[in-house]
Coordinates of C-alpha atoms in Angstrom, one line a residue:
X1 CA 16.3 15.1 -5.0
X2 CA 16.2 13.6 -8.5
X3 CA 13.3 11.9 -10.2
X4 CA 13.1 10.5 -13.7
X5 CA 11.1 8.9 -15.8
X6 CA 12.4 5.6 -17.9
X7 CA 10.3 4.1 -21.1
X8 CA 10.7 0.9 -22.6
X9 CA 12.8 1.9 -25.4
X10 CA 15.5 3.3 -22.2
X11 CA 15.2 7.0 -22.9
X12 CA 15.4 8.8 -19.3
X13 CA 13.1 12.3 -18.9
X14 CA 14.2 14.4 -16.0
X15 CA 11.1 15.5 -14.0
X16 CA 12.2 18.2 -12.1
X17 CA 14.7 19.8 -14.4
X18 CA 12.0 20.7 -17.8
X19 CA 10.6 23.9 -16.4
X20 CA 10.4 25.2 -20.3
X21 CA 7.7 22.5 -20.9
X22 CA 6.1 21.2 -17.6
X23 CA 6.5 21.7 -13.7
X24 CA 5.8 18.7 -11.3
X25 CA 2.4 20.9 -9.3
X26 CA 1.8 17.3 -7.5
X27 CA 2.1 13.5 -6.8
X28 CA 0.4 11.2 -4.8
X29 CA 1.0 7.4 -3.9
X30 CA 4.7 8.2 -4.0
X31 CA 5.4 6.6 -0.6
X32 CA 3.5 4.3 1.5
X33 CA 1.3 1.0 0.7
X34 CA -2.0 -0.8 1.7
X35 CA -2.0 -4.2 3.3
X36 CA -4.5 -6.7 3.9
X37 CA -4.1 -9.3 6.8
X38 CA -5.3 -12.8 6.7
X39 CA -6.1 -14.2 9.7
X40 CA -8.0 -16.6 11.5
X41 CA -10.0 -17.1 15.4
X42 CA -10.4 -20.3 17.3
X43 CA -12.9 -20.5 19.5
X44 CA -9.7 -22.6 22.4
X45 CA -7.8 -19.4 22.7
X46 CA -7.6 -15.7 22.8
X47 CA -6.7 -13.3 20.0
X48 CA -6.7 -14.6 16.6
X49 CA -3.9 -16.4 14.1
X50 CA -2.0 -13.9 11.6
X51 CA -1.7 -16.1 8.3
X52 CA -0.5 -13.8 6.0
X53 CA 0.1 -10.2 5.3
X54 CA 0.0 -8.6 1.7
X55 CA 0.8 -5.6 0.0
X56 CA -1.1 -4.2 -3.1
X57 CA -0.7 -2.8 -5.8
X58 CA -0.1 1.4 -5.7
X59 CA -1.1 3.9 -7.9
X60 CA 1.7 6.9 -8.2
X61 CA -0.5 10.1 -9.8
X62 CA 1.8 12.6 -11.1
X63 CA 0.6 16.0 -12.1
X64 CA 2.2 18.9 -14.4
X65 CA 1.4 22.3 -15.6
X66 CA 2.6 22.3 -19.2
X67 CA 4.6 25.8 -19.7
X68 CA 5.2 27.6 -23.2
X69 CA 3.9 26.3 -26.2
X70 CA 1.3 24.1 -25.3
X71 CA 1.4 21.5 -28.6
X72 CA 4.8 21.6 -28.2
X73 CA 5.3 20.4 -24.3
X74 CA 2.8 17.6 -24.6
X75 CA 3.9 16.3 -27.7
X76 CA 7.8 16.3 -25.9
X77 CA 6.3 14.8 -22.4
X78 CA 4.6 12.1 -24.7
X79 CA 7.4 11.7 -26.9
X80 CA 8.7 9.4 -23.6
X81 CA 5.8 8.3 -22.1
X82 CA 2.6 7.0 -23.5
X83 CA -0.5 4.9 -22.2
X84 CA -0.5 1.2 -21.8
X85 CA 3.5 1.1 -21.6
X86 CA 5.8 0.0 -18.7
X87 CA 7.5 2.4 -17.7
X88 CA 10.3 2.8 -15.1
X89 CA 10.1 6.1 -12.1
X90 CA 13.5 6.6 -10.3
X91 CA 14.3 8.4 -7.6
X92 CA 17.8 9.5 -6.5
X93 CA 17.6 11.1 -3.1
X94 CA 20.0 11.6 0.1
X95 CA 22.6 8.7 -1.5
X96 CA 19.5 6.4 -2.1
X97 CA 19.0 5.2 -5.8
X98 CA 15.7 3.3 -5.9
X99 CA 13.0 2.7 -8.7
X100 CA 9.5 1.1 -9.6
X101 CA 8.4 0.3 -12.1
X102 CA 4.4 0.2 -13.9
X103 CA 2.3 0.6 -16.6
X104 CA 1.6 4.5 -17.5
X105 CA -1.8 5.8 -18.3
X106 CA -2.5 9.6 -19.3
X107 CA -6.0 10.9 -19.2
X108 CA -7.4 12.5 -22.4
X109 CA -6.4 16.2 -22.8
X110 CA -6.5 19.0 -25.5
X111 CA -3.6 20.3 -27.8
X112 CA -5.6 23.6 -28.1
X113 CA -5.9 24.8 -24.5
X114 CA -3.6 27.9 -23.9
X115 CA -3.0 26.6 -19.9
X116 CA -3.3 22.9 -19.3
X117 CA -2.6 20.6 -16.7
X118 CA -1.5 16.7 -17.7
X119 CA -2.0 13.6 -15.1
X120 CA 0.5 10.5 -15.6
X121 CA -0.7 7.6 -13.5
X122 CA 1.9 4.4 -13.3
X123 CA -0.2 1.2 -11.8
X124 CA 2.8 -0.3 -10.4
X125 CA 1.7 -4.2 -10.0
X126 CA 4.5 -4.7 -7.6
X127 CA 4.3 -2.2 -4.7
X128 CA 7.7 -1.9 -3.1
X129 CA 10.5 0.4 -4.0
X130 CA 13.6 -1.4 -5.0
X131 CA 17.6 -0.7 -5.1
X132 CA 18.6 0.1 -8.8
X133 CA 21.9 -1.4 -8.2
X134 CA 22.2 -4.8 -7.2
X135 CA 24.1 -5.2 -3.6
X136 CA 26.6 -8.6 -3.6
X137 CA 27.7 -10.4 -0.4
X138 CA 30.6 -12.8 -1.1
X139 CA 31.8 -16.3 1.0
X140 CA 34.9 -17.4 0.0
X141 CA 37.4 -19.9 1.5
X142 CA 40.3 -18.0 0.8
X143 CA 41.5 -14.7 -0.1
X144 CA 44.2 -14.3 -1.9
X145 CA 47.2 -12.9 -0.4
X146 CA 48.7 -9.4 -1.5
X147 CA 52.6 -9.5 -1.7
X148 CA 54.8 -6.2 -2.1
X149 CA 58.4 -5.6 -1.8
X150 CA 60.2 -4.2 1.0
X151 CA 63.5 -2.2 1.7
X152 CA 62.6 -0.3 -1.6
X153 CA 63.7 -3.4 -3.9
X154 CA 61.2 -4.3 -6.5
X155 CA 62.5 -7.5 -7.2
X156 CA 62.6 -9.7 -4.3
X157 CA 62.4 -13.0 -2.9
X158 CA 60.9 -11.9 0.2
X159 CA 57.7 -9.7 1.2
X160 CA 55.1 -8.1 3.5
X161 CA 52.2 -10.1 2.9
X162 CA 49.0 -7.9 3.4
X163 CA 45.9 -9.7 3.7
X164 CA 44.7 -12.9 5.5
X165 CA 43.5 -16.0 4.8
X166 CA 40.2 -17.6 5.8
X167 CA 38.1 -20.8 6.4
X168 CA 35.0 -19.3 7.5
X169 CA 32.2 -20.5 5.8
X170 CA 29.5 -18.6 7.3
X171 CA 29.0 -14.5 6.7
X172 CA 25.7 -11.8 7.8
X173 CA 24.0 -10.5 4.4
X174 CA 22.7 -7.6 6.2
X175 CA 19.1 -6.2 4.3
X176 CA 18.0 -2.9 5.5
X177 CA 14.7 -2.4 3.5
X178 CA 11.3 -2.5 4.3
X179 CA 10.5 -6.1 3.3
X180 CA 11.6 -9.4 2.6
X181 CA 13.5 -9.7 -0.7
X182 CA 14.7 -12.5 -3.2
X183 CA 17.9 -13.1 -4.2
X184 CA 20.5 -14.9 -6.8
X185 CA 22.7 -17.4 -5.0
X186 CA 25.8 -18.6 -6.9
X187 CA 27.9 -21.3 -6.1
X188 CA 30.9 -22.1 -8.2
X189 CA 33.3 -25.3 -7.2
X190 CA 36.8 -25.0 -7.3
X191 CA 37.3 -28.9 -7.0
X192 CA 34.9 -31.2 -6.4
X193 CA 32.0 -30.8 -4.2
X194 CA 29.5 -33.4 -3.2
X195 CA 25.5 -32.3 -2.0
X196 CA 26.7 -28.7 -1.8
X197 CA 24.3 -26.6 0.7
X198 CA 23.2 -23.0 1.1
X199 CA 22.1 -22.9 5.1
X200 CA 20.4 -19.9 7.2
X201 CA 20.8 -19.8 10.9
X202 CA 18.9 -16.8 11.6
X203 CA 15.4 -15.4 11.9
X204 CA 12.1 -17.1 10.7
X205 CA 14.3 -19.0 8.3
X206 CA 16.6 -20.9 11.2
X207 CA 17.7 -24.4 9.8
X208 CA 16.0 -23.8 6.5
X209 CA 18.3 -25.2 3.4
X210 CA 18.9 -25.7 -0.1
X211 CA 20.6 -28.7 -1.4
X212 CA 22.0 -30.1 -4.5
X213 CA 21.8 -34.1 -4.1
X214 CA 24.7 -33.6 -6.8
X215 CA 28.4 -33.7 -7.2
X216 CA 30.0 -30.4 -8.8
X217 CA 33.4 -30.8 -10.5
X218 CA 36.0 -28.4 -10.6
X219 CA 34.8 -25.2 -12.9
X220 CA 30.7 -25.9 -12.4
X221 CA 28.6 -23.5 -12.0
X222 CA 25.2 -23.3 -10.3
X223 CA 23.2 -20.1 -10.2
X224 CA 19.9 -20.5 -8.0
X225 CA 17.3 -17.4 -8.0
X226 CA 14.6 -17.0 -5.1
X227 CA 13.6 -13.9 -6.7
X228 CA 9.5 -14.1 -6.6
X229 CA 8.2 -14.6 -10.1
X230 CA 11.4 -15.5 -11.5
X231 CA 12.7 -18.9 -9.8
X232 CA 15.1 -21.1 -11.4
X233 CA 18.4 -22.8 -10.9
X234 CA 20.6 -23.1 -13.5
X235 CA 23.8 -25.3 -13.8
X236 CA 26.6 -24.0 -16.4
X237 CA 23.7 -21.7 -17.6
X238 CA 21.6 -24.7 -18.5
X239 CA 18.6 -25.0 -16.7
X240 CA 17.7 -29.2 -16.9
X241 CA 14.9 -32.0 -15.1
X242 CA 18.7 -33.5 -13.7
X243 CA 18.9 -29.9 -12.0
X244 CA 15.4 -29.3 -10.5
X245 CA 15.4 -32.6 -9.2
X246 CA 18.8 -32.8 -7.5
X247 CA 17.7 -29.5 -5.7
X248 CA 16.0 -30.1 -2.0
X249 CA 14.4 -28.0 0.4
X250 CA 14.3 -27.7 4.1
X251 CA 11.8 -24.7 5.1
X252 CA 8.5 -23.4 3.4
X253 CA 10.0 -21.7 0.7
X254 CA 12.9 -21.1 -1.1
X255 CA 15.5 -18.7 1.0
X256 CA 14.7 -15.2 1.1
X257 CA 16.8 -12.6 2.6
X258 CA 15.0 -11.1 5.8
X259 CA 14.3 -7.9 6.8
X260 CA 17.5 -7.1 9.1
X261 CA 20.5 -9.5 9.4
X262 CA 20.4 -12.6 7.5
X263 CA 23.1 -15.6 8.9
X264 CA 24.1 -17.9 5.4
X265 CA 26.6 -20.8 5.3
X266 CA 27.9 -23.0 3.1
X267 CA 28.3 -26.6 3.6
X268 CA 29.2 -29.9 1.8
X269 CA 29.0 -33.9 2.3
X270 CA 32.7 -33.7 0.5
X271 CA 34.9 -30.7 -0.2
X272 CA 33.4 -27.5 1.6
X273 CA 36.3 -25.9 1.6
X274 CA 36.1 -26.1 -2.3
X275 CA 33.7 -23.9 -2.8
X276 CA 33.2 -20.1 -3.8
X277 CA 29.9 -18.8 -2.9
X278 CA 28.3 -15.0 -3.4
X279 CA 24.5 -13.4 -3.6
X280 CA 23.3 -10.8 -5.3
X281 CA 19.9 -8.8 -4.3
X282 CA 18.4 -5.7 -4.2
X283 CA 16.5 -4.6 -1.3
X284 CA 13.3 -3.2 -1.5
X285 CA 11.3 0.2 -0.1
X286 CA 7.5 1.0 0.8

């Protein structure tokens, strides 16, 4: 197991691997969340109505016995971390890379103690783990074909084509986290496209859509994120009132990827089959 700690300014201090200075004794909060459920009764039937479920906020308490000079290992541990900044906790373990990120707090202590113990508490406003690298599902209408010699010539008119070509539309963005997650849909047109649509045919989501009442021409690009807190769509990096309005919903809320398997297609009024289509998301941990 890894585990480091990331300030604002980037600088990365390895937790585990500092026994000069400090030892990790303890930490608590580092997996698992509280949820509340909303729900309501009626007095016509049994049981009650789940409306919601949410997760709040964790606190992750870290605790370290300082080790050799006692000035000298706090001011190093607090060279990278102070109070009232964001900082960034990541964890590499068993081929998982995930962080979290909050805002650290370290209780008062004493420069002049010969043994001392130092407490860093991250409030981490958003509870869930997440994927430090981003995971990226691609449709496409065609993949290009691979073409190498034969009989040893490397010049030649004719080859062994290796690859295949597709007209599938449709692919499974499969999200093995803990939760529902955002994500960044990009569609870019190849040739024109006319009310271009991102559908899902799976799960609670099933014949939930987002469409552009727009037409795309060859080259356009339209980046839409469903990431909670940071929504937008974007056309050629622009974001625009011609944009937001052009962009309609079927469903509650803009499309999420699901716990579990998650069935996307693509679809157009005019020129499906001219459009290149990918996500990117990262899936998130209690």
């Amino acid at each position: 197991m890894q585990l480091y700690l990331i300030n604002k300014n980037n600088e990365e201090l390895d937790l585990l691997n500092n026994k000069s200075r400090f030892i990790l004794k303890s930490v608590d909060g580092l997996h698992g969340i509280d949820t509340m459920i909303s729900e309501n009764e009626s007095p016509y039937m049994d049981g009650t109505n789940v409306e919601y479920v949410k997760a709040f906020p964790r606190q992750i308490e870290l605790t370290f016995i300082l080790r050799g000079n006692i000035k000298d290992s706090i001011d190093y541990f607090t060279r990278y971390v102070k109070s009232k900044q964001y900082v960034t906790l990541r964890e590499v373990e068993n081929g998982r890379d995930i962080s979290i990120t909050g805002i650290a707090t370290i209780p008062p202590y004493s420069r002049m103690m010969r043994s001392c113990e130092i407490t860093l508490t991250i409030y981490c406003g958003q509870p869930y783990w997440i994927d430090t690298n981003y995971t990226v599902g691609i449709i496409d209408t065609v993949i290009d074909l691979l073409t190498f010699p034969v009989n040893g010539q490397y010049f030649t008119i004719n080859g062994q084509a290796l690859g295949e070509i597709t007209n599938s539309l449709v692919k499974n963005f499969e999200n093995n986290g803990d939760t529902a997650v955002g994500a960044v849909f990009v569609i870019e047109a190849t040739d024109n496209v006319t009310n271009p649509q991102i559908n899902c045919t799976s799960g609670e989501q099933q014949g939930w859509y987002m469409r552009l009442d727009m037409t795309l021409k060859a080259g356009d690009q339209v980046v839409i994120s469903t990431v909670k807190g940071d929504k937008y769509i974007t056309k050629n990096g622009i974001t625009s009132s011609d944009i937001l309005n052009a962009l309609k919903f079927n469903g509650t809320d803009w499309l999420q990827l699901e716990q579990g398997a998650n069935i996307f297609s693509v679809s157009a009024t005019v020129g499906a089959n001219n459009i290149y289509f990918n996500t990117t998301f990262k899936r998130m941990y209690e």
